């Protein structure tokens, strides 16, 4: 069975747009847990553009499904994550000027720092994942750094599919990497830019065990939820 992790950063983005309390990401996490998602993902960014420290703390305290906390290698964020004690961490690259996480980690450049962070979290029995591009060398490095899991960045595949371009090479690359990672004992997740079509394409790769999806799920929910909400307002004002 493949697992579905839902990234709720953009519930917080919407809340922060007004600087008030609605929509509440903690309520979203509880809602998602009740409808059976397998994990909740949140990214505590250095600039706190969506999820804030208190959100992360409260969501990790729910304890109903695993919480996957995405963090950069920034020392301050690592310290906060250690205090918050999520079930999993996923180390991601972070650049203040990016709109979203544009690619995987540069493992060669950051190997010693990442290795140290992994060992700190492992001592606390927190599972560690590395967000990487689909290339074999990064899979092997991830194993050497003692990660439990790799999350393969699917942004390039998603863009090719959305633009109607040939995506076969990228898909083959992801499949090869996923199979090698799995044979090395790494759990394999996939995420970034996924929608119905790209997720369906990736389900053919048996070694991908979890999909982490955020933006599309939150965006698509607008269209599925509008009817109910408008109906409720019509009832109120009639
Ligand atoms: N996985 C990781 C590691 C991410 O950083 C993100 C986006 O921040 C996602 C999955 C979800 O990507 P999207 O919001 O495009 O579905």
Tab-separated table of C-alpha atoms and ligand atoms in Angstrom:
chain	number	residue	atom	x	y	z
A	1	UNK	CA	0.000	0.000	0.000
A	2	UNK	CA	1.286	3.423	-0.901
A	3	UNK	CA	0.910	6.182	1.677
A	4	UNK	CA	-0.393	9.715	1.191
A	5	UNK	CA	1.209	12.519	3.153
A	6	UNK	CA	-0.449	15.916	2.907
A	7	UNK	CA	1.571	19.106	3.155
A	8	UNK	CA	-0.519	21.811	4.853
A	9	UNK	CA	1.895	24.739	4.502
A	10	UNK	CA	-0.537	26.533	2.219
A	11	UNK	CA	-3.326	26.500	4.769
A	12	UNK	CA	-0.949	28.621	6.837
A	13	UNK	CA	-0.107	30.751	3.780
A	14	UNK	CA	-3.789	31.607	3.461
A	15	UNK	CA	-4.138	32.336	7.159
A	16	UNK	CA	-1.056	34.547	7.168
A	17	UNK	CA	-2.401	36.558	4.213
A	18	UNK	CA	-4.866	38.091	6.690
A	19	UNK	CA	-2.634	37.870	9.754
A	20	UNK	CA	-5.527	36.373	11.678
A	21	UNK	CA	-6.442	32.834	12.773
A	22	UNK	CA	-8.504	31.404	9.894
A	23	UNK	CA	-7.933	28.954	8.237
A	24	UNK	CA	-6.197	27.199	11.119
A	25	UNK	CA	-3.520	24.656	10.070
A	26	UNK	CA	-4.044	22.706	13.298
A	27	UNK	CA	-7.720	22.281	12.408
A	28	UNK	CA	-6.643	21.229	8.901
A	29	UNK	CA	-4.265	18.631	10.368
A	30	UNK	CA	-7.025	17.241	12.607
A	31	UNK	CA	-9.457	17.163	9.670
A	32	UNK	CA	-6.970	15.301	7.483
A	33	UNK	CA	-6.197	12.808	10.240
A	34	UNK	CA	-9.931	12.112	10.604
A	35	UNK	CA	-10.347	11.402	6.893
A	36	UNK	CA	-7.457	8.959	6.923
A	37	UNK	CA	-4.305	10.544	5.499
A	38	UNK	CA	-1.136	8.693	6.400
A	39	UNK	CA	1.000	11.619	7.489
A	40	UNK	CA	1.025	15.387	7.787
A	41	UNK	CA	3.917	17.386	6.362
A	42	UNK	CA	4.863	20.888	7.437
A	43	UNK	CA	7.871	22.997	6.516
A	44	UNK	CA	9.209	25.338	9.173
A	45	UNK	CA	10.955	27.797	6.895
A	46	UNK	CA	13.647	30.142	8.140
A	47	UNK	CA	11.499	33.133	7.099
A	48	UNK	CA	8.332	31.554	8.663
A	49	UNK	CA	6.362	32.502	5.545
A	50	UNK	CA	3.720	29.855	6.307
A	51	UNK	CA	4.019	27.448	9.261
A	52	UNK	CA	5.055	29.158	12.521
A	53	UNK	CA	6.799	27.583	15.511
A	54	UNK	CA	3.594	27.301	17.546
A	55	UNK	CA	1.751	25.613	14.636
A	56	UNK	CA	4.528	23.040	14.349
A	57	UNK	CA	4.515	22.431	18.100
A	58	UNK	CA	0.741	21.936	18.274
A	59	UNK	CA	0.617	19.706	15.182
A	60	UNK	CA	3.387	17.471	16.565
A	61	UNK	CA	1.429	17.152	19.810
A	62	UNK	CA	-1.633	15.688	18.013
A	63	UNK	CA	0.136	12.289	17.925
A	64	UNK	CA	-2.485	10.617	15.715
A	65	UNK	CA	-0.480	10.187	12.518
A	66	UNK	CA	3.226	10.742	11.887
A	67	UNK	CA	4.264	14.361	11.407
A	68	UNK	CA	6.957	14.931	8.842
A	69	UNK	CA	8.749	18.194	9.613
A	70	UNK	CA	10.733	19.647	6.725
A	71	UNK	CA	13.756	21.632	7.835
A	72	UNK	CA	16.855	23.225	6.367
A	73	UNK	CA	20.296	22.659	7.843
A	74	UNK	CA	20.132	26.017	9.655
A	75	UNK	CA	21.344	25.493	13.271
A	76	UNK	CA	18.488	27.461	14.806
A	77	UNK	CA	15.843	25.473	12.878
A	78	UNK	CA	17.566	22.195	13.813
A	79	UNK	CA	17.443	23.193	17.513
A	80	UNK	CA	13.748	24.067	17.261
A	81	UNK	CA	13.002	20.760	15.504
A	82	UNK	CA	14.773	18.872	18.287
A	83	UNK	CA	12.548	20.588	20.846
A	84	UNK	CA	9.344	20.049	18.833
A	85	UNK	CA	10.134	16.312	18.399
A	86	UNK	CA	8.339	15.414	15.143
A	87	UNK	CA	8.104	11.758	14.131
A	88	UNK	CA	10.159	12.377	10.991
A	89	UNK	CA	12.336	15.106	9.651
A	90	UNK	CA	13.008	15.724	5.997
A	91	UNK	CA	16.064	17.860	5.307
A	92	UNK	CA	15.460	20.178	2.359
A	93	UNK	CA	17.531	22.908	0.698
A	94	UNK	CA	16.306	26.399	1.418
A	95	UNK	CA	16.837	29.647	-0.363
A	96	UNK	CA	15.114	32.792	0.879
A	97	UNK	CA	14.355	34.058	-2.615
A	98	UNK	CA	12.688	30.911	-3.904
A	99	UNK	CA	8.909	30.602	-4.159
A	100	UNK	CA	9.101	26.902	-3.308
A	101	UNK	CA	11.772	24.217	-2.840
A	102	UNK	CA	13.194	24.273	-6.328
A	103	UNK	CA	15.434	21.227	-6.262
A	104	UNK	CA	17.045	18.578	-4.116
A	105	UNK	CA	19.887	18.956	-1.634
A	106	UNK	CA	23.493	19.430	-2.723
A	107	UNK	CA	24.704	16.416	-0.779
A	108	UNK	CA	28.312	16.610	-1.940
A	109	UNK	CA	28.718	20.159	-0.687
A	110	UNK	CA	26.843	19.644	2.592
A	111	UNK	CA	27.708	16.022	3.411
A	112	UNK	CA	29.366	16.508	6.798
A	113	UNK	CA	26.720	18.917	8.110
A	114	UNK	CA	23.873	16.651	6.974
A	115	UNK	CA	25.563	13.565	8.409
A	116	UNK	CA	25.847	15.294	11.772
A	117	UNK	CA	22.178	16.382	11.728
A	118	UNK	CA	21.062	12.850	10.825
A	119	UNK	CA	23.035	11.353	13.700
A	120	UNK	CA	21.597	13.893	16.194
A	121	UNK	CA	18.005	13.067	15.163
A	122	UNK	CA	18.676	9.333	15.068
A	123	UNK	CA	19.835	9.467	18.688
A	124	UNK	CA	16.386	10.924	19.493
A	125	UNK	CA	14.758	8.103	17.491
A	126	UNK	CA	13.456	10.541	14.866
A	127	UNK	CA	13.460	9.127	11.347
A	128	UNK	CA	15.405	11.147	8.805
A	129	UNK	CA	14.735	11.738	5.159
A	130	UNK	CA	16.691	13.666	2.519
A	131	UNK	CA	15.003	15.587	-0.301
A	132	UNK	CA	17.097	14.812	-3.365
A	133	UNK	CA	17.046	15.059	-7.126
A	134	UNK	CA	16.681	11.765	-8.974
A	135	UNK	CA	20.317	10.844	-9.458
A	136	UNK	CA	22.095	7.662	-8.442
A	137	UNK	CA	25.053	9.357	-6.847
A	138	UNK	CA	22.763	11.192	-4.392
A	139	UNK	CA	21.041	7.912	-3.516
A	140	UNK	CA	24.387	6.330	-2.662
A	141	UNK	CA	25.502	9.374	-0.675
A	142	UNK	CA	22.185	9.343	1.235
A	143	UNK	CA	22.836	5.753	2.241
A	144	UNK	CA	26.382	6.612	3.318
A	145	UNK	CA	25.094	9.531	5.379
A	146	UNK	CA	22.889	7.021	7.230
A	147	UNK	CA	19.521	8.482	6.173
A	148	UNK	CA	16.454	6.270	6.658
A	149	UNK	CA	14.609	7.590	3.672
A	150	UNK	CA	14.956	9.633	0.498
A	151	UNK	CA	12.263	11.838	-0.941
A	152	UNK	CA	12.748	12.180	-4.678
A	153	UNK	CA	12.040	15.655	-6.081
A	154	UNK	CA	9.412	15.215	-8.789
A	155	UNK	CA	9.243	18.859	-9.855
A	156	UNK	CA	10.936	18.326	-13.225
A	157	UNK	CA	8.700	15.382	-14.106
A	158	UNK	CA	5.619	17.361	-13.075
A	159	UNK	CA	6.601	20.325	-15.230
A	160	UNK	CA	7.214	18.129	-18.268
A	161	UNK	CA	3.841	16.398	-17.836
A	162	UNK	CA	2.008	19.697	-17.345
A	163	UNK	CA	3.637	21.200	-20.452
A	164	UNK	CA	2.714	18.129	-22.517
A	165	UNK	CA	6.406	17.379	-23.158
A	166	UNK	CA	8.100	13.991	-23.298
A	167	UNK	CA	8.686	12.897	-19.711
A	168	UNK	CA	9.843	9.304	-20.297
A	169	UNK	CA	13.552	9.951	-19.587
A	170	UNK	CA	12.752	11.715	-16.323
A	171	UNK	CA	10.346	8.957	-15.317
A	172	UNK	CA	12.976	6.282	-16.101
A	173	UNK	CA	15.488	8.200	-13.982
A	174	UNK	CA	13.070	8.352	-11.041
A	175	UNK	CA	12.266	4.657	-11.395
A	176	UNK	CA	15.930	3.645	-11.504
A	177	UNK	CA	16.777	5.804	-8.483
A	178	UNK	CA	13.787	4.567	-6.539
A	179	UNK	CA	14.639	0.928	-7.197
A	180	UNK	CA	18.305	1.396	-6.266
A	181	UNK	CA	17.371	3.289	-3.083
A	182	UNK	CA	14.918	0.580	-2.107
A	183	UNK	CA	17.501	-2.158	-2.746
A	184	UNK	CA	19.871	-0.282	-0.399
A	185	UNK	CA	17.220	-0.361	2.331
A	186	UNK	CA	16.093	3.251	2.014
A	187	UNK	CA	12.384	4.030	2.223
A	188	UNK	CA	11.408	5.998	-0.901
A	189	UNK	CA	9.034	8.947	-0.981
A	190	UNK	CA	8.209	11.274	-3.865
A	191	UNK	CA	7.005	14.820	-3.856
A	192	UNK	CA	6.814	18.247	-5.436
A	193	UNK	CA	4.418	19.601	-7.997
A	194	UNK	CA	2.290	16.451	-8.001
A	195	UNK	CA	-1.275	16.528	-9.304
A	196	UNK	CA	-3.681	13.713	-10.231
A	197	UNK	CA	-1.942	12.924	-13.518
A	198	UNK	CA	1.669	12.926	-12.303
A	199	UNK	CA	0.766	10.936	-9.210
A	200	UNK	CA	-0.993	8.333	-11.356
A	201	UNK	CA	2.089	8.052	-13.577
A	202	UNK	CA	4.329	7.557	-10.539
A	203	UNK	CA	2.119	4.900	-8.947
A	204	UNK	CA	3.566	2.490	-11.529
A	205	UNK	CA	6.873	2.615	-9.631
A	206	UNK	CA	6.363	-0.035	-6.970
A	207	UNK	CA	9.299	1.056	-4.802
A	208	UNK	CA	7.830	4.530	-4.154
A	209	UNK	CA	6.035	4.030	-0.873
A	210	UNK	CA	4.771	7.522	-0.083
A	211	UNK	CA	3.616	10.628	-1.917
A	212	UNK	CA	3.858	14.019	-0.245
A	213	UNK	CA	1.501	16.474	-1.877
A	214	UNK	CA	0.656	20.012	-0.854
A	215	UNK	CA	-0.141	22.830	-3.234
A	216	UNK	CA	-2.389	20.888	-5.604
A	217	UNK	CA	-4.444	19.312	-2.816
A	218	UNK	CA	-5.062	22.642	-1.087
A	219	UNK	CA	-5.788	24.379	-4.424
A	220	UNK	CA	-8.087	21.650	-5.713
A	221	UNK	CA	-10.001	21.645	-2.417
A	222	UNK	CA	-11.255	25.142	-3.284
A	223	UNK	CA	-13.289	23.704	-6.143
A	224	UNK	CA	-14.541	20.746	-4.133
A	225	UNK	CA	-15.414	22.862	-1.100
A	226	UNK	CA	-16.934	26.014	-2.651
A	227	UNK	CA	-20.352	24.457	-3.304
A	228	UNK	CA	-20.863	23.424	0.330
A	229	UNK	CA	-19.636	26.699	1.774
A	230	UNK	CA	-21.722	28.883	-0.553
A	231	UNK	CA	-24.790	26.729	0.171
A	232	UNK	CA	-24.245	27.249	3.889
A	233	UNK	CA	-24.111	31.036	3.405
A	234	UNK	CA	-27.254	30.969	1.233
A	235	UNK	CA	-29.045	29.147	4.061
A	236	UNK	CA	-27.835	31.689	6.580
A	237	UNK	CA	-28.938	34.751	4.616
A	238	UNK	CA	-32.222	33.458	3.259
B	1	LIG	N1	8.001	17.361	-0.460
B	1	LIG	C1	8.904	18.307	-0.110
B	1	LIG	C2	10.183	17.851	0.499
B	1	LIG	C3	8.632	19.680	-0.285
B	1	LIG	O1	9.545	20.599	0.077
B	1	LIG	C4	7.379	20.054	-0.819
B	1	LIG	C5	7.016	21.503	-1.038
B	1	LIG	O2	7.470	22.331	-0.134
B	1	LIG	C6	6.463	19.057	-1.148
B	1	LIG	C7	6.806	17.714	-0.982
B	1	LIG	C8	5.090	19.371	-1.672
B	1	LIG	O3	5.165	19.991	-2.903
B	1	LIG	P1	3.831	20.592	-3.542
B	1	LIG	O4	3.331	21.631	-2.609
B	1	LIG	O5	4.279	21.114	-4.852
B	1	LIG	O6	2.858	19.445	-3.653
